[in-house]
C-alpha atoms as a PDB file:
ATOM      1  CA  MET A   1       7.884  81.545-118.019  1.00  0.00           C
ATOM      2  CA  ALA A   2       7.400  84.137-115.346  1.00  0.00           C
ATOM      3  CA  ARG A   3       9.584  86.852-115.677  1.00  0.00           C
ATOM      4  CA  GLY A   4      12.610  87.138-112.952  1.00  0.00           C
ATOM      5  CA  SER A   5      12.706  83.561-113.113  1.00  0.00           C
ATOM      6  CA  LYS A   6      16.330  81.283-113.267  1.00  0.00           C
ATOM      7  CA  HIS A   7      15.711  79.388-116.514  1.00  0.00           C
ATOM      8  CA  HIS A   8      13.710  80.334-119.580  1.00  0.00           C
ATOM      9  CA  ASP A   9      12.524  78.359-123.296  1.00  0.00           C
ATOM     10  CA  CYS A  10      13.638  80.155-126.334  1.00  0.00           C
ATOM     11  CA  PRO A  11      13.222  78.899-129.311  1.00  0.00           C
ATOM     12  CA  ILE A  12      16.647  79.050-131.233  1.00  0.00           C
ATOM     13  CA  THR A  13      18.953  76.577-132.574  1.00  0.00           C
ATOM     14  CA  SER A  14      22.453  78.065-132.054  1.00  0.00           C
ATOM     15  CA  LYS A  15      25.074  76.330-129.423  1.00  0.00           C
ATOM     16  CA  THR A  16      25.784  79.707-128.301  1.00  0.00           C
ATOM     17  CA  LYS A  17      21.953  80.749-127.576  1.00  0.00           C
ATOM     18  CA  ARG A  18      20.890  77.741-125.769  1.00  0.00           C
ATOM     19  CA  LYS A  19      23.504  77.588-123.457  1.00  0.00           C
ATOM     20  CA  PHE A  20      22.446  81.423-122.638  1.00  0.00           C
ATOM     21  CA  CYS A  21      18.839  80.523-122.089  1.00  0.00           C
ATOM     22  CA  SER A  22      19.489  77.353-120.717  1.00  0.00           C
ATOM     23  CA  GLN A  23      22.053  78.868-118.203  1.00  0.00           C
ATOM     24  CA  PRO A  24      20.412  80.902-114.719  1.00  0.00           C
ATOM     25  CA  SER A  25      20.277  84.507-115.717  1.00  0.00           C
ATOM     26  CA  GLN A  26      20.920  85.726-112.348  1.00  0.00           C
ATOM     27  CA  SER A  27      23.881  87.899-113.377  1.00  0.00           C
ATOM     28  CA  VAL A  28      21.304  89.864-115.985  1.00  0.00           C
ATOM     29  CA  ALA A  29      19.049  90.075-113.455  1.00  0.00           C
ATOM     30  CA  ASP A  30      21.192  91.177-110.931  1.00  0.00           C
ATOM     31  CA  ASP A  31      22.611  93.974-114.074  1.00  0.00           C
ATOM     32  CA  GLY A  32      18.757  95.152-113.488  1.00  0.00           C
ATOM     33  CA  ILE A  33      17.998  94.176-117.079  1.00  0.00           C
ATOM     34  CA  LEU A  34      14.708  92.314-115.969  1.00  0.00           C
ATOM     35  CA  GLU A  35      13.790  94.832-113.726  1.00  0.00           C
ATOM     36  CA  ALA A  36      14.157  97.470-117.249  1.00  0.00           C
ATOM     37  CA  GLY A  37      11.677  95.034-118.950  1.00  0.00           C
ATOM     38  CA  VAL A  38      14.112  93.746-121.728  1.00  0.00           C
ATOM     39  CA  ASP A  39      13.223  89.801-121.380  1.00  0.00           C
ATOM     40  CA  THR A  40      14.989  87.273-122.932  1.00  0.00           C
ATOM     41  CA  GLY A  41      11.934  84.606-123.652  1.00  0.00           C
ATOM     42  CA  GLU A  42      10.548  84.049-126.811  1.00  0.00           C
ATOM     43  CA  GLU A  43       7.927  87.048-126.590  1.00  0.00           C
ATOM     44  CA  GLN A  44      11.426  88.665-127.284  1.00  0.00           C
ATOM     45  CA  ALA A  45      13.095  86.517-129.679  1.00  0.00           C
ATOM     46  CA  SER A  46      11.319  87.581-133.207  1.00  0.00           C
ATOM     47  CA  GLU A  47      11.063  91.075-132.066  1.00  0.00           C
ATOM     48  CA  PRO A  48      13.608  93.369-134.201  1.00  0.00           C
ATOM     49  CA  ILE A  49      15.756  96.033-131.922  1.00  0.00           C
ATOM     50  CA  THR A  50      13.650  99.806-132.641  1.00  0.00           C
ATOM     51  CA  ASP A  51      16.220 101.682-130.832  1.00  0.00           C
ATOM     52  CA  ALA A  52      19.173 100.099-132.503  1.00  0.00           C
ATOM     53  CA  ASP A  53      20.478 103.877-132.857  1.00  0.00           C
ATOM     54  CA  GLU A  54      20.945 104.083-129.372  1.00  0.00           C
ATOM     55  CA  PRO A  55      24.412 103.886-127.339  1.00  0.00           C
ATOM     56  CA  LEU A  56      23.927 100.336-125.389  1.00  0.00           C
ATOM     57  CA  SER A  57      23.081 101.786-122.044  1.00  0.00           C
ATOM     58  CA  GLY A  58      22.491  97.993-119.768  1.00  0.00           C
ATOM     59  CA  PRO A  59      23.222  94.637-120.193  1.00  0.00           C
ATOM     60  CA  PHE A  60      21.982  92.721-123.693  1.00  0.00           C
ATOM     61  CA  PRO A  61      20.289  89.387-123.897  1.00  0.00           C
ATOM     62  CA  GLY A  62      22.942  86.783-125.026  1.00  0.00           C
ATOM     63  CA  GLY A  63      25.894  89.416-124.095  1.00  0.00           C
ATOM     64  CA  PRO A  64      27.689  91.856-124.333  1.00  0.00           C
ATOM     65  CA  HIS A  65      27.060  92.105-120.375  1.00  0.00           C
ATOM     66  CA  ASP A  66      29.298  95.009-119.689  1.00  0.00           C
ATOM     67  CA  PRO A  67      27.935  98.588-121.616  1.00  0.00           C
ATOM     68  CA  SER A  68      31.204 100.334-121.357  1.00  0.00           C
ATOM     69  CA  VAL A  69      33.104  97.779-124.028  1.00  0.00           C
ATOM     70  CA  LEU A  70      30.807  98.250-126.629  1.00  0.00           C
ATOM     71  CA  LYS A  71      28.252 100.687-126.470  1.00  0.00           C
ATOM     72  CA  SER A  72      27.065 100.824-130.281  1.00  0.00           C
ATOM     73  CA  PHE A  73      26.150  96.969-130.436  1.00  0.00           C
ATOM     74  CA  LYS A  74      22.834  97.909-130.739  1.00  0.00           C
ATOM     75  CA  SER A  75      23.338  98.737-134.461  1.00  0.00           C
ATOM     76  CA  HIS A  76      25.552  95.946-135.056  1.00  0.00           C
ATOM     77  CA  VAL A  77      24.947  93.124-137.270  1.00  0.00           C
ATOM     78  CA  ALA A  78      25.702  90.656-134.240  1.00  0.00           C
ATOM     79  CA  ALA A  79      22.490  92.094-132.050  1.00  0.00           C
ATOM     80  CA  ALA A  80      20.018  92.074-135.327  1.00  0.00           C
ATOM     81  CA  ILE A  81      21.436  87.869-135.749  1.00  0.00           C
ATOM     82  CA  TRP A  82      20.419  87.240-132.014  1.00  0.00           C
ATOM     83  CA  PHE A  83      16.553  88.637-132.764  1.00  0.00           C
ATOM     84  CA  ASN A  84      16.718  86.080-135.734  1.00  0.00           C
ATOM     85  CA  LYS A  85      17.199  88.676-137.847  1.00  0.00           C
ATOM     86  CA  GLU A  86      19.499  88.321-140.619  1.00  0.00           C
ATOM     87  CA  HIS A  87      21.390  90.854-142.489  1.00  0.00           C
ATOM     88  CA  ASP A  88      20.542  91.118-146.227  1.00  0.00           C
ATOM     89  CA  PRO A  89      23.338  90.672-148.471  1.00  0.00           C
ATOM     90  CA  LEU A  90      25.618  93.595-149.240  1.00  0.00           C
ATOM     91  CA  LYS A  91      25.556  95.455-152.493  1.00  0.00           C
ATOM     92  CA  LEU A  92      29.544  95.525-153.604  1.00  0.00           C
ATOM     93  CA  GLN A  93      31.496  99.189-154.314  1.00  0.00           C
ATOM     94  CA  ASN A  94      33.964  99.045-156.157  1.00  0.00           C
ATOM     95  CA  HIS A  95      35.379 102.107-158.375  1.00  0.00           C
ATOM     96  CA  SER A  96      38.765 101.900-158.574  1.00  0.00           C
ATOM     97  CA  TYR A  97      38.694 101.894-162.362  1.00  0.00           C
ATOM     98  CA  LYS A  98      38.477 105.659-161.397  1.00  0.00           C
ATOM     99  CA  LEU A  99      42.039 105.444-160.209  1.00  0.00           C
ATOM    100  CA  THR A 100      43.261 106.323-163.866  1.00  0.00           C
ATOM    101  CA  GLN A 101      41.182 109.496-164.082  1.00  0.00           C
ATOM    102  CA  TRP A 102      43.131 111.306-161.423  1.00  0.00           C
ATOM    103  CA  GLY A 103      46.684 111.658-160.033  1.00  0.00           C
ATOM    104  CA  ASP A 104      49.348 108.979-160.828  1.00  0.00           C
ATOM    105  CA  SER A 105      49.982 106.584-157.635  1.00  0.00           C
ATOM    106  CA  ILE A 106      53.515 106.997-156.278  1.00  0.00           C
ATOM    107  CA  SER A 107      54.718 103.189-157.014  1.00  0.00           C
ATOM    108  CA  VAL A 108      57.550 101.186-157.475  1.00  0.00           C
ATOM    109  CA  PRO A 109      58.575 101.632-161.329  1.00  0.00           C
ATOM    110  CA  GLU A 110      57.266  98.389-162.914  1.00  0.00           C
ATOM    111  CA  GLY A 111      60.796  95.956-164.540  1.00  0.00           C
ATOM    112  CA  VAL A 112      62.970  98.121-162.870  1.00  0.00           C
ATOM    113  CA  ARG A 113      65.684  96.449-160.579  1.00  0.00           C
ATOM    114  CA  LEU A 114      66.196  98.701-157.680  1.00  0.00           C
ATOM    115  CA  ASP A 115      70.121  98.388-157.147  1.00  0.00           C
ATOM    116  CA  LYS A 116      72.814 100.582-156.421  1.00  0.00           C
ATOM    117  CA  THR A 117      73.109 100.829-160.352  1.00  0.00           C
ATOM    118  CA  TYR A 118      69.641 101.879-160.390  1.00  0.00           C
ATOM    119  CA  TYR A 119      69.972 104.475-157.896  1.00  0.00           C
ATOM    120  CA  ALA A 120      73.289 105.777-159.028  1.00  0.00           C
ATOM    121  CA  SER A 121      72.211 106.185-162.774  1.00  0.00           C
ATOM    122  CA  LEU A 122      68.567 108.287-161.632  1.00  0.00           C
ATOM    123  CA  LEU A 123      70.920 110.216-158.841  1.00  0.00           C
ATOM    124  CA  SER A 124      73.512 111.071-161.928  1.00  0.00           C
ATOM    125  CA  SER A 125      70.609 111.959-164.837  1.00  0.00           C
ATOM    126  CA  THR A 126      68.384 113.803-162.700  1.00  0.00           C
ATOM    127  CA  LEU A 127      70.453 116.078-160.113  1.00  0.00           C
ATOM    128  CA  GLY A 128      73.708 115.988-162.751  1.00  0.00           C
ATOM    129  CA  VAL A 129      76.341 114.264-160.880  1.00  0.00           C
ATOM    130  CA  THR A 130      78.880 112.078-161.875  1.00  0.00           C
ATOM    131  CA  ILE A 131      78.086 108.074-161.115  1.00  0.00           C
ATOM    132  CA  ASP A 132      81.119 108.172-158.914  1.00  0.00           C
ATOM    133  CA  GLU A 133      79.463 111.425-157.362  1.00  0.00           C
ATOM    134  CA  ALA A 134      76.393 109.962-156.498  1.00  0.00           C
ATOM    135  CA  LYS A 135      78.192 106.438-155.227  1.00  0.00           C
ATOM    136  CA  ASN A 136      80.310 107.822-152.946  1.00  0.00           C
ATOM    137  CA  GLU A 137      77.366 109.743-151.041  1.00  0.00           C
ATOM    138  CA  MET A 138      75.088 107.387-150.961  1.00  0.00           C
ATOM    139  CA  SER A 139      77.539 104.560-149.277  1.00  0.00           C
ATOM    140  CA  ARG A 140      77.507 106.650-146.543  1.00  0.00           C
ATOM    141  CA  TYR A 141      73.976 105.680-145.818  1.00  0.00           C
ATOM    142  CA  GLY A 142      73.469 102.287-147.045  1.00  0.00           C
ATOM    143  CA  GLY A 143      73.548 102.464-150.649  1.00  0.00           C
ATOM    144  CA  ASN A 144      69.938 103.975-151.511  1.00  0.00           C
ATOM    145  CA  GLY A 145      69.833 107.623-150.078  1.00  0.00           C
ATOM    146  CA  VAL A 146      71.183 110.928-149.966  1.00  0.00           C
ATOM    147  CA  THR A 147      71.645 113.384-146.604  1.00  0.00           C
ATOM    148  CA  LEU A 148      69.414 116.530-146.692  1.00  0.00           C
ATOM    149  CA  GLU A 149      72.141 118.423-145.971  1.00  0.00           C
ATOM    150  CA  TRP A 150      74.043 117.415-149.310  1.00  0.00           C
ATOM    151  CA  LEU A 151      71.213 118.021-151.245  1.00  0.00           C
ATOM    152  CA  ARG A 152      70.758 121.883-149.703  1.00  0.00           C
ATOM    153  CA  LEU A 153      75.484 122.249-149.736  1.00  0.00           C
ATOM    154  CA  ARG A 154      74.874 121.327-153.758  1.00  0.00           C
ATOM    155  CA  PHE A 155      72.137 123.344-154.773  1.00  0.00           C
ATOM    156  CA  GLN A 156      72.139 126.561-152.657  1.00  0.00           C
ATOM    157  CA  SER A 157      74.374 128.684-155.013  1.00  0.00           C
ATOM    158  CA  VAL A 158      71.474 128.721-157.948  1.00  0.00           C
ATOM    159  CA  SER A 159      70.592 131.750-159.737  1.00  0.00           C
ATOM    160  CA  ASP A 160      68.609 133.298-162.405  1.00  0.00           C
ATOM    161  CA  ASP A 161      72.313 133.594-164.046  1.00  0.00           C
ATOM    162  CA  SER A 162      72.345 129.671-163.536  1.00  0.00           C
ATOM    163  CA  SER A 163      72.434 127.445-166.766  1.00  0.00           C
ATOM    164  CA  LEU A 164      68.528 126.250-167.369  1.00  0.00           C
ATOM    165  CA  GLU A 165      69.807 122.963-167.027  1.00  0.00           C
ATOM    166  CA  PHE A 166      71.422 123.695-163.391  1.00  0.00           C
ATOM    167  CA  ILE A 167      68.122 125.163-162.935  1.00  0.00           C
ATOM    168  CA  GLU A 168      66.206 122.128-163.628  1.00  0.00           C
ATOM    169  CA  PHE A 169      68.955 119.675-161.598  1.00  0.00           C
ATOM    170  CA  ALA A 170      68.294 122.618-158.370  1.00  0.00           C
ATOM    171  CA  ALA A 171      64.486 121.956-159.043  1.00  0.00           C
ATOM    172  CA  ARG A 172      64.676 118.120-158.188  1.00  0.00           C
ATOM    173  CA  GLY A 173      67.299 118.764-155.686  1.00  0.00           C
ATOM    174  CA  PHE A 174      64.255 121.080-153.960  1.00  0.00           C
ATOM    175  CA  LEU A 175      61.850 119.237-154.708  1.00  0.00           C
ATOM    176  CA  LEU A 176      63.572 116.165-152.881  1.00  0.00           C
ATOM    177  CA  TYR A 177      64.437 117.964-150.091  1.00  0.00           C
ATOM    178  CA  ILE A 178      60.897 119.029-149.557  1.00  0.00           C
ATOM    179  CA  LEU A 179      59.887 115.310-149.544  1.00  0.00           C
ATOM    180  CA  GLY A 180      62.929 114.545-147.171  1.00  0.00           C
ATOM    181  CA  CYS A 181      60.976 117.102-144.563  1.00  0.00           C
ATOM    182  CA  THR A 182      57.855 116.524-144.600  1.00  0.00           C
ATOM    183  CA  LEU A 183      55.985 112.952-146.314  1.00  0.00           C
ATOM    184  CA  PHE A 184      58.729 110.888-146.098  1.00  0.00           C
ATOM    185  CA  VAL A 185      61.134 111.705-143.103  1.00  0.00           C
ATOM    186  CA  ASP A 186      63.413 109.197-142.603  1.00  0.00           C
ATOM    187  CA  LYS A 187      64.560 107.811-139.121  1.00  0.00           C
ATOM    188  CA  THR A 188      67.634 109.383-138.823  1.00  0.00           C
ATOM    189  CA  GLY A 189      65.710 112.845-140.086  1.00  0.00           C
ATOM    190  CA  ASN A 190      68.827 113.982-142.017  1.00  0.00           C
ATOM    191  CA  ARG A 191      68.322 111.334-145.069  1.00  0.00           C
ATOM    192  CA  ILE A 192      66.015 110.972-148.403  1.00  0.00           C
ATOM    193  CA  ASN A 193      65.451 107.818-150.700  1.00  0.00           C
ATOM    194  CA  VAL A 194      66.848 108.728-154.112  1.00  0.00           C
ATOM    195  CA  ILE A 195      64.014 106.362-155.390  1.00  0.00           C
ATOM    196  CA  TYR A 196      61.679 109.646-155.694  1.00  0.00           C
ATOM    197  CA  LEU A 197      64.209 111.162-157.702  1.00  0.00           C
ATOM    198  CA  HIS A 198      61.762 109.011-160.458  1.00  0.00           C
ATOM    199  CA  PHE A 199      59.006 110.761-160.168  1.00  0.00           C
ATOM    200  CA  LEU A 200      60.967 114.125-159.972  1.00  0.00           C
ATOM    201  CA  ARG A 201      62.050 113.486-163.621  1.00  0.00           C
ATOM    202  CA  ASP A 202      60.115 115.702-165.327  1.00  0.00           C
ATOM    203  CA  LEU A 203      59.097 118.294-163.481  1.00  0.00           C
ATOM    204  CA  ASN A 204      55.497 118.921-165.631  1.00  0.00           C
ATOM    205  CA  ARG A 205      54.286 115.515-164.211  1.00  0.00           C
ATOM    206  CA  VAL A 206      54.897 116.497-160.573  1.00  0.00           C
ATOM    207  CA  GLY A 207      51.819 117.698-160.064  1.00  0.00           C
ATOM    208  CA  ARG A 208      49.652 114.729-161.348  1.00  0.00           C
ATOM    209  CA  TYR A 209      51.334 112.368-159.124  1.00  0.00           C
ATOM    210  CA  ALA A 210      48.972 111.232-155.533  1.00  0.00           C
ATOM    211  CA  TRP A 211      51.714 112.697-153.458  1.00  0.00           C
ATOM    212  CA  GLY A 212      48.701 113.221-150.441  1.00  0.00           C
ATOM    213  CA  ALA A 213      48.090 109.595-150.172  1.00  0.00           C
ATOM    214  CA  ALA A 214      51.427 108.481-150.611  1.00  0.00           C
ATOM    215  CA  GLY A 215      52.390 110.445-147.701  1.00  0.00           C
ATOM    216  CA  LEU A 216      49.431 108.813-145.457  1.00  0.00           C
ATOM    217  CA  ALA A 217      50.569 105.505-146.442  1.00  0.00           C
ATOM    218  CA  PHE A 218      53.931 106.229-145.170  1.00  0.00           C
ATOM    219  CA  LEU A 219      52.752 107.844-142.153  1.00  0.00           C
ATOM    220  CA  TYR A 220      50.567 104.660-140.991  1.00  0.00           C
ATOM    221  CA  ARG A 221      53.095 102.656-141.996  1.00  0.00           C
ATOM    222  CA  GLN A 222      55.418 104.620-139.221  1.00  0.00           C
ATOM    223  CA  LEU A 223      52.283 104.467-136.858  1.00  0.00           C
ATOM    224  CA  GLY A 224      52.101 100.977-137.353  1.00  0.00           C
ATOM    225  CA  LEU A 225      55.672 100.376-136.667  1.00  0.00           C
ATOM    226  CA  ALA A 226      55.712 102.960-133.694  1.00  0.00           C
ATOM    227  CA  SER A 227      53.588 100.440-131.826  1.00  0.00           C
ATOM    228  CA  ARG A 228      56.144  97.329-131.928  1.00  0.00           C
ATOM    229  CA  VAL A 229      58.236  96.890-128.186  1.00  0.00           C
ATOM    230  CA  GLY A 230      61.375  97.757-128.883  1.00  0.00           C
ATOM    231  CA  PHE A 231      60.828 101.173-130.990  1.00  0.00           C
ATOM    232  CA  ARG A 232      61.950 104.461-129.480  1.00  0.00           C
ATOM    233  CA  GLN A 233      61.226 106.866-131.983  1.00  0.00           C
ATOM    234  CA  ILE A 234      58.340 107.436-134.473  1.00  0.00           C
ATOM    235  CA  ARG A 235      58.852 109.075-138.516  1.00  0.00           C
ATOM    236  CA  GLY A 236      56.604 110.011-141.025  1.00  0.00           C
ATOM    237  CA  TYR A 237      54.827 113.821-141.656  1.00  0.00           C
ATOM    238  CA  LEU A 238      54.199 113.772-138.234  1.00  0.00           C
ATOM    239  CA  THR A 239      52.917 117.708-138.294  1.00  0.00           C
ATOM    240  CA  LEU A 240      49.702 115.949-140.677  1.00  0.00           C
ATOM    241  CA  LEU A 241      49.014 113.603-137.431  1.00  0.00           C
ATOM    242  CA  GLU A 242      49.429 116.372-135.248  1.00  0.00           C
ATOM    243  CA  ALA A 243      46.871 118.590-137.067  1.00  0.00           C
ATOM    244  CA  TRP A 244      44.896 115.710-136.463  1.00  0.00           C
ATOM    245  CA  ILE A 245      44.863 115.378-133.413  1.00  0.00           C
ATOM    246  CA  TYR A 246      43.842 118.617-132.739  1.00  0.00           C
ATOM    247  CA  GLU A 247      40.844 118.099-134.717  1.00  0.00           C
ATOM    248  CA  HIS A 248      39.423 115.300-133.396  1.00  0.00           C
ATOM    249  CA  PHE A 249      40.528 115.834-129.879  1.00  0.00           C
ATOM    250  CA  ARG A 250      40.016 119.424-128.933  1.00  0.00           C
ATOM    251  CA  ASN A 251      38.781 119.032-125.577  1.00  0.00           C
ATOM    252  CA  VAL A 252      41.779 117.543-124.641  1.00  0.00           C
ATOM    253  CA  VAL A 253      43.986 119.158-126.224  1.00  0.00           C
ATOM    254  CA  SER A 254      44.415 123.008-127.086  1.00  0.00           C
ATOM    255  CA  PRO A 255      46.541 123.875-129.496  1.00  0.00           C
ATOM    256  CA  HIS A 256      48.968 126.719-128.472  1.00  0.00           C
ATOM    257  CA  LEU A 257      50.221 128.626-131.644  1.00  0.00           C
ATOM    258  CA  ARG A 258      53.725 130.021-131.733  1.00  0.00           C
ATOM    259  CA  VAL A 259      52.905 133.284-133.904  1.00  0.00           C
ATOM    260  CA  GLU A 260      56.846 134.178-134.388  1.00  0.00           C
END
């Protein structure tokens, strides 16, 4: 059928394609697709997409008609299928077994019941406080966390003259303080869950844990929550988020460093 006509024949079986081919294509013609030399007839049906890497600048046969929505549609598998070119089977890649060769994961200890008794015992054994003091401090904020101010006041007096045991307690307290100020910022801005002390028990193993992965997972979770209606704040390692913004949106945001 001559180019520019309102109807054309297509050797296809899909209902969607039949609907597109059987209905008048006036909107396609109005958008200039026919004038640009891109036909939707049978001559084009079996031809491969030769410029798939180029951005979509005009209407595509069968849709989309608005190129501003999906600029990379030419390289999408749906575009290839439209021209009767099925996608080859994907080769599966799974290297999860290699995780055991890298940093230990930050995950809930297996077989441990996370209750107030466990949290108090963990706090006592790692920071050297009594069970009663641990329970009293945690009861102020829900039963599973301590304040950063409490950590600072308790261990700020550590010195070289302190006992080795107290220095180890202070080291764990300082690391927990660091985590509460960076990777796992609480919504209050002044609290940290004591569960992280489980991974600070052995100070020689602290560096083997995948803290970066845990920090990213925590931040992604907070970004998801911040997208919900009713949420008015966001937590997590926002300094990392700011650095990512500066890196990927340099033409929009220019960082102004405060050297002081």
